[in-house]
Each structure stands twice: as structure tokens, then as C-alpha cells.
PDB file of C-alpha atoms in Angstrom:
ATOM      1  CA  GLN W   1      24.767 -13.536 -19.771  1.00  0.00           C
ATOM      2  CA  ASP W   2      22.727 -15.958 -21.802  1.00  0.00           C
ATOM      3  CA  LEU W   3      21.017 -14.778 -24.956  1.00  0.00           C
ATOM      4  CA  LEU W   4      17.443 -15.834 -25.471  1.00  0.00           C
ATOM      5  CA  ASP W   5      15.527 -15.881 -28.749  1.00  0.00           C
ATOM      6  CA  SER W   6      12.297 -13.959 -28.306  1.00  0.00           C
ATOM      7  CA  GLY W   7      10.650 -15.945 -31.069  1.00  0.00           C
ATOM      8  CA  ALA W   8      10.420 -12.832 -33.273  1.00  0.00           C
ATOM      9  CA  GLY W   9      13.990 -12.915 -34.524  1.00  0.00           C
ATOM     10  CA  ARG W  10      15.221 -10.447 -31.891  1.00  0.00           C
ATOM     11  CA  MET W  11      17.666 -11.298 -29.158  1.00  0.00           C
ATOM     12  CA  TYR W  12      17.380 -10.142 -25.552  1.00  0.00           C
ATOM     13  CA  ALA W  13      19.952 -10.514 -22.833  1.00  0.00           C
ATOM     14  CA  SER W  14      18.570 -12.422 -19.883  1.00  0.00           C
ATOM     15  CA  PRO W  15      18.903 -10.620 -16.567  1.00  0.00           C
ATOM     16  CA  SER W  16      21.245 -11.808 -13.880  1.00  0.00           C
ATOM     17  CA  PRO W  17      19.283 -13.817 -11.282  1.00  0.00           C
ATOM     18  CA  THR W  18      20.865 -11.873  -8.428  1.00  0.00           C
ATOM     19  CA  THR W  19      20.584  -8.294  -9.650  1.00  0.00           C
ATOM     20  CA  GLY W  20      17.603  -8.344 -11.985  1.00  0.00           C
ATOM     21  CA  ALA W  21      17.590  -6.660 -15.383  1.00  0.00           C
ATOM     22  CA  ALA W  22      20.105  -3.817 -15.324  1.00  0.00           C
ATOM     23  CA  GLY W  23      19.883  -3.480 -11.541  1.00  0.00           C
ATOM     24  CA  MET W  24      16.182  -2.788 -11.119  1.00  0.00           C
ATOM     25  CA  LYS W  25      14.909  -2.849  -7.529  1.00  0.00           C
ATOM     26  CA  SER W  26      11.498  -2.957  -5.914  1.00  0.00           C
ATOM     27  CA  ILE W  27      11.290  -0.623  -2.945  1.00  0.00           C
ATOM     28  CA  VAL W  28       8.393  -1.068  -0.558  1.00  0.00           C
ATOM     29  CA  THR W  29       8.029   1.124   2.484  1.00  0.00           C
ATOM     30  CA  ILE W  30       5.527   1.205   5.309  1.00  0.00           C
ATOM     31  CA  VAL W  31       5.130   4.668   6.891  1.00  0.00           C
ATOM     32  CA  ARG W  32       2.846   6.616   9.193  1.00  0.00           C
ATOM     33  CA  PRO W  33      -0.180   8.032   7.317  1.00  0.00           C
ATOM     34  CA  GLU W  34       0.486  11.525   8.649  1.00  0.00           C
ATOM     35  CA  ARG W  35       3.970  11.446   7.022  1.00  0.00           C
ATOM     36  CA  LEU W  36       2.665  10.508   3.544  1.00  0.00           C
ATOM     37  CA  ALA W  37       2.624  14.049   2.083  1.00  0.00           C
ATOM     38  CA  VAL W  38       6.198  14.718   3.237  1.00  0.00           C
ATOM     39  CA  VAL W  39       7.452  11.346   1.941  1.00  0.00           C
ATOM     40  CA  LYS W  40       5.706  11.856  -1.414  1.00  0.00           C
ATOM     41  CA  GLU W  41       7.244  15.316  -1.809  1.00  0.00           C
ATOM     42  CA  ALA W  42      10.710  13.962  -0.938  1.00  0.00           C
ATOM     43  CA  LEU W  43      10.296  11.157  -3.494  1.00  0.00           C
ATOM     44  CA  PHE W  44       9.272  13.607  -6.234  1.00  0.00           C
ATOM     45  CA  ARG W  45      12.284  15.790  -5.404  1.00  0.00           C
ATOM     46  CA  ALA W  46      14.478  12.690  -5.784  1.00  0.00           C
ATOM     47  CA  GLY W  47      12.986  12.075  -9.234  1.00  0.00           C
ATOM     48  CA  VAL W  48      10.690   9.184  -8.280  1.00  0.00           C
ATOM     49  CA  THR W  49       7.264   9.816  -9.782  1.00  0.00           C
ATOM     50  CA  GLY W  50       5.766   6.351 -10.219  1.00  0.00           C
ATOM     51  CA  ILE W  51       4.428   5.082  -6.904  1.00  0.00           C
ATOM     52  CA  THR W  52       1.574   2.874  -5.729  1.00  0.00           C
ATOM     53  CA  LEU W  53      -0.146   3.558  -2.398  1.00  0.00           C
ATOM     54  CA  SER W  54      -2.155   1.165  -0.232  1.00  0.00           C
ATOM     55  CA  ARG W  55      -3.694   1.442   3.197  1.00  0.00           C
ATOM     56  CA  ALA W  56      -2.205  -1.035   5.632  1.00  0.00           C
ATOM     57  CA  SER W  57      -2.330  -1.855   9.292  1.00  0.00           C
ATOM     58  CA  GLY W  58       0.442  -3.405  11.252  1.00  0.00           C
ATOM     59  CA  HIS W  59       2.217  -3.873  14.509  1.00  0.00           C
ATOM     60  CA  GLY W  60       5.885  -3.241  15.043  1.00  0.00           C
ATOM     61  CA  GLY W  61       7.773  -1.596  17.865  1.00  0.00           C
ATOM     62  CA  GLU W  62       5.075   0.863  18.937  1.00  0.00           C
ATOM     63  CA  GLN W  63       2.895   0.360  22.003  1.00  0.00           C
ATOM     64  CA  ASP W  64      -0.675  -0.908  21.787  1.00  0.00           C
ATOM     65  CA  ARG W  65      -3.295   1.845  21.997  1.00  0.00           C
ATOM     66  CA  LEU W  66      -6.184   1.661  24.412  1.00  0.00           C
ATOM     67  CA  GLU W  67      -9.404   3.286  23.203  1.00  0.00           C
ATOM     68  CA  HIS W  68     -12.919   3.297  24.585  1.00  0.00           C
ATOM     69  CA  TYR W  69     -15.819   2.090  22.472  1.00  0.00           C
ATOM     70  CA  ARG W  70     -19.427   1.938  23.701  1.00  0.00           C
ATOM     71  CA  GLY W  71     -18.358   2.090  27.314  1.00  0.00           C
ATOM     72  CA  GLY W  72     -15.707  -0.616  27.069  1.00  0.00           C
ATOM     73  CA  ALA W  73     -11.946  -0.523  26.698  1.00  0.00           C
ATOM     74  CA  VAL W  74     -10.596  -1.853  23.406  1.00  0.00           C
ATOM     75  CA  VAL W  75      -6.920  -2.583  22.776  1.00  0.00           C
ATOM     76  CA  LEU W  76      -5.911  -1.586  19.250  1.00  0.00           C
ATOM     77  CA  GLU W  77      -3.040  -3.926  18.438  1.00  0.00           C
ATOM     78  CA  PHE W  78      -2.642  -2.743  14.854  1.00  0.00           C
ATOM     79  CA  GLN W  79      -1.820   0.801  13.782  1.00  0.00           C
ATOM     80  CA  ASP W  80      -2.932   2.447  10.530  1.00  0.00           C
ATOM     81  CA  LYS W  81      -0.045   2.704   8.053  1.00  0.00           C
ATOM     82  CA  VAL W  82       0.513   3.525   4.395  1.00  0.00           C
ATOM     83  CA  LYS W  83       2.349   1.127   2.087  1.00  0.00           C
ATOM     84  CA  ILE W  84       4.223   2.792  -0.772  1.00  0.00           C
ATOM     85  CA  GLU W  85       5.592   0.635  -3.583  1.00  0.00           C
ATOM     86  CA  MET W  86       7.864   1.597  -6.465  1.00  0.00           C
ATOM     87  CA  VAL W  87      10.396   0.057  -8.839  1.00  0.00           C
ATOM     88  CA  CYS W  88      13.592   1.978  -9.581  1.00  0.00           C
ATOM     89  CA  SER W  89      16.631   1.540 -11.759  1.00  0.00           C
ATOM     90  CA  GLU W  90      19.880   1.213  -9.810  1.00  0.00           C
ATOM     91  CA  PRO W  91      20.907   4.923  -9.896  1.00  0.00           C
ATOM     92  CA  TYR W  92      17.627   5.859  -8.133  1.00  0.00           C
ATOM     93  CA  VAL W  93      17.764   3.240  -5.354  1.00  0.00           C
ATOM     94  CA  GLN W  94      19.854   5.076  -2.747  1.00  0.00           C
ATOM     95  CA  PRO W  95      18.308   8.519  -3.450  1.00  0.00           C
ATOM     96  CA  THR W  96      14.883   6.873  -3.061  1.00  0.00           C
ATOM     97  CA  ILE W  97      15.854   5.301   0.259  1.00  0.00           C
ATOM     98  CA  ASP W  98      17.314   8.612   1.460  1.00  0.00           C
ATOM     99  CA  ALA W  99      14.136  10.476   0.442  1.00  0.00           C
ATOM    100  CA  ILE W 100      11.906   8.019   2.307  1.00  0.00           C
ATOM    101  CA  ILE W 101      14.026   8.269   5.446  1.00  0.00           C
ATOM    102  CA  LYS W 102      14.102  12.070   5.259  1.00  0.00           C
ATOM    103  CA  GLY W 103      10.329  12.281   4.880  1.00  0.00           C
ATOM    104  CA  ALA W 104       9.229   9.501   7.236  1.00  0.00           C
ATOM    105  CA  ARG W 105      11.603   9.738  10.198  1.00  0.00           C
ATOM    106  CA  THR W 106      10.174  11.251  13.372  1.00  0.00           C
ATOM    107  CA  GLY W 107      12.518   9.446  15.753  1.00  0.00           C
ATOM    108  CA  ALA W 108       9.654   7.623  17.483  1.00  0.00           C
ATOM    109  CA  ASP W 109       8.742   3.940  17.437  1.00  0.00           C
ATOM    110  CA  GLY W 110       6.533   3.122  14.469  1.00  0.00           C
ATOM    111  CA  ASP W 111       8.264   5.291  11.847  1.00  0.00           C
ATOM    112  CA  GLY W 112       8.192   2.316   9.485  1.00  0.00           C
ATOM    113  CA  LYS W 113      10.422   0.091   7.397  1.00  0.00           C
ATOM    114  CA  ILE W 114      11.932   0.011   3.899  1.00  0.00           C
ATOM    115  CA  PHE W 115      12.271  -3.261   1.972  1.00  0.00           C
ATOM    116  CA  VAL W 116      14.475  -3.514  -1.146  1.00  0.00           C
ATOM    117  CA  GLN W 117      14.373  -6.496  -3.515  1.00  0.00           C
ATOM    118  CA  ALA W 118      15.811  -7.272  -6.951  1.00  0.00           C
ATOM    119  CA  ILE W 119      13.364  -7.219  -9.861  1.00  0.00           C
ATOM    120  CA  GLU W 120      13.833  -9.715 -12.653  1.00  0.00           C
ATOM    121  CA  ARG W 121      11.727  -8.095 -15.369  1.00  0.00           C
ATOM    122  CA  VAL W 122       9.308  -5.212 -16.028  1.00  0.00           C
ATOM    123  CA  ILE W 123       7.013  -4.823 -19.036  1.00  0.00           C
ATOM    124  CA  ARG W 124       4.848  -1.762 -19.736  1.00  0.00           C
ATOM    125  CA  ILE W 125       1.591  -3.268 -20.975  1.00  0.00           C
ATOM    126  CA  ARG W 126       0.573  -0.318 -23.188  1.00  0.00           C
ATOM    127  CA  THR W 127       3.789  -0.126 -25.255  1.00  0.00           C
ATOM    128  CA  GLY W 128       5.591  -3.402 -24.639  1.00  0.00           C
ATOM    129  CA  GLU W 129       8.660  -1.504 -23.373  1.00  0.00           C
ATOM    130  CA  GLN W 130      10.776  -3.628 -21.097  1.00  0.00           C
ATOM    131  CA  ASP W 131      12.940  -3.252 -18.017  1.00  0.00           C
ATOM    132  CA  ASN W 132      14.401   0.249 -17.431  1.00  0.00           C
ATOM    133  CA  ALA W 133      12.584   1.669 -20.469  1.00  0.00           C
ATOM    134  CA  ALA W 134       9.307   0.591 -18.861  1.00  0.00           C
ATOM    135  CA  LEU W 135      10.128   2.359 -15.579  1.00  0.00           C
ATOM    136  CA  THR W 136      10.635   5.947 -16.648  1.00  0.00           C
ATOM    137  CA  PRO W 137       7.505   7.947 -17.450  1.00  0.00           C
ATOM    138  CA  VAL W 138       7.768  10.469 -20.256  1.00  0.00           C
ATOM    139  CA  THR W 139       7.052  13.284 -17.802  1.00  0.00           C
ATOM    140  CA  ALA W 140       9.602  12.309 -15.098  1.00  0.00           C
ATOM    141  CA  ASP W 141      12.008  15.175 -15.843  1.00  0.00           C
ATOM    142  CA  GLU W 142       9.160  17.707 -15.998  1.00  0.00           C
ATOM    143  CA  VAL W 143       7.670  16.487 -12.703  1.00  0.00           C
ATOM    144  CA  ARG W 144      11.064  16.624 -10.993  1.00  0.00           C
ATOM    145  CA  ARG W 145      11.727  20.151 -12.298  1.00  0.00           C
ATOM    146  CA  LYS W 146       8.359  21.359 -10.970  1.00  0.00           C
ATOM    147  CA  ALA W 147       8.968  19.678  -7.595  1.00  0.00           C
ATOM    148  CA  LEU W 148      12.276  21.490  -7.242  1.00  0.00           C
ATOM    149  CA  GLU W 149      10.825  24.932  -8.048  1.00  0.00           C
ATOM    150  CA  PRO W 150      10.098  27.018  -4.952  1.00  0.00           C
ATOM    151  CA  ALA W 151       6.409  27.239  -4.096  1.00  0.00           C
ATOM    152  CA  HIS W 152       4.753  30.410  -5.363  1.00  0.00           C
ATOM    153  CA  ALA W 153       2.947  32.240  -2.577  1.00  0.00           C
TER     154      ALA W 153
END
């Protein structure tokens, strides 16, 4: 690894171009909106607490839907989906993938996709923390512990 001068007298190791800094990965998944709560719970149980959600629409393997609007038939080519994005350090990548699959899979066309890409660098704007230090929220262990506790009736 090359060493780079940060300009402030400190040295930082540059990340490998193929694996990113210390094996950080971006995981983006597209899932059915009705599976969001189950996927989110599975992610929290796996220790993943930092996620970004977006509404999306797309077309994959599922059939077009025919709906009627104002007396006419309308073909809906695109289905409503939810896009979930997160960045994980290497030890969390496979558990994150497993959690998404467990929560999102119905066995029908249109269950979604998972995309995994290497991340070169992450910087937390508030503190200046970088790479893996910028990924883990202070409350991650507490959130995971609460997610694993049985629900109180």
C-alpha cells in the first residue's frame, strides 16, 4: 500500500483499488414495499442500523399489471419498489446479504435484487472520522441488543 501525506503531518494508508478501504462494501437492494418491515427487522438483527430508503419503480421478471382508470385499461409496466442502501465493513457483508434474502424472499417473481460494490472511502462529515470508523454508529450495539430481545406483549 502507498502512504499518502495528508498535508497535516499525518500519514494515511491508501485503500486498495479493488477492495476499498479495509474491505468496505456498498450494498444496495431493491425489494417489494410490503416486505420492507421484515427486511428492516432482519437487518437490525444482523447488526446493520444505518440504512437509507428511497421509493423506486422498476420492471424485472414480474408480469405487467392491467388496471382500469376512468373507463380505460392501463398497462402498468413499472412496479412500486423500495431501494435500501447501506455501507458495511467486510465482516457485515454476508450477514447483511443473508438478512436481506431472509426478509425479502417470497419465492415469486419480483422479489428484488442485491448489488454489492467496493467502497473506496467514507468520511463522517460531523466528526471527520474515516472509513470503518465512520460506518459504525455509537448506538449500534444497543440497537442490535434491543432488536434481539423478544417482543414484550
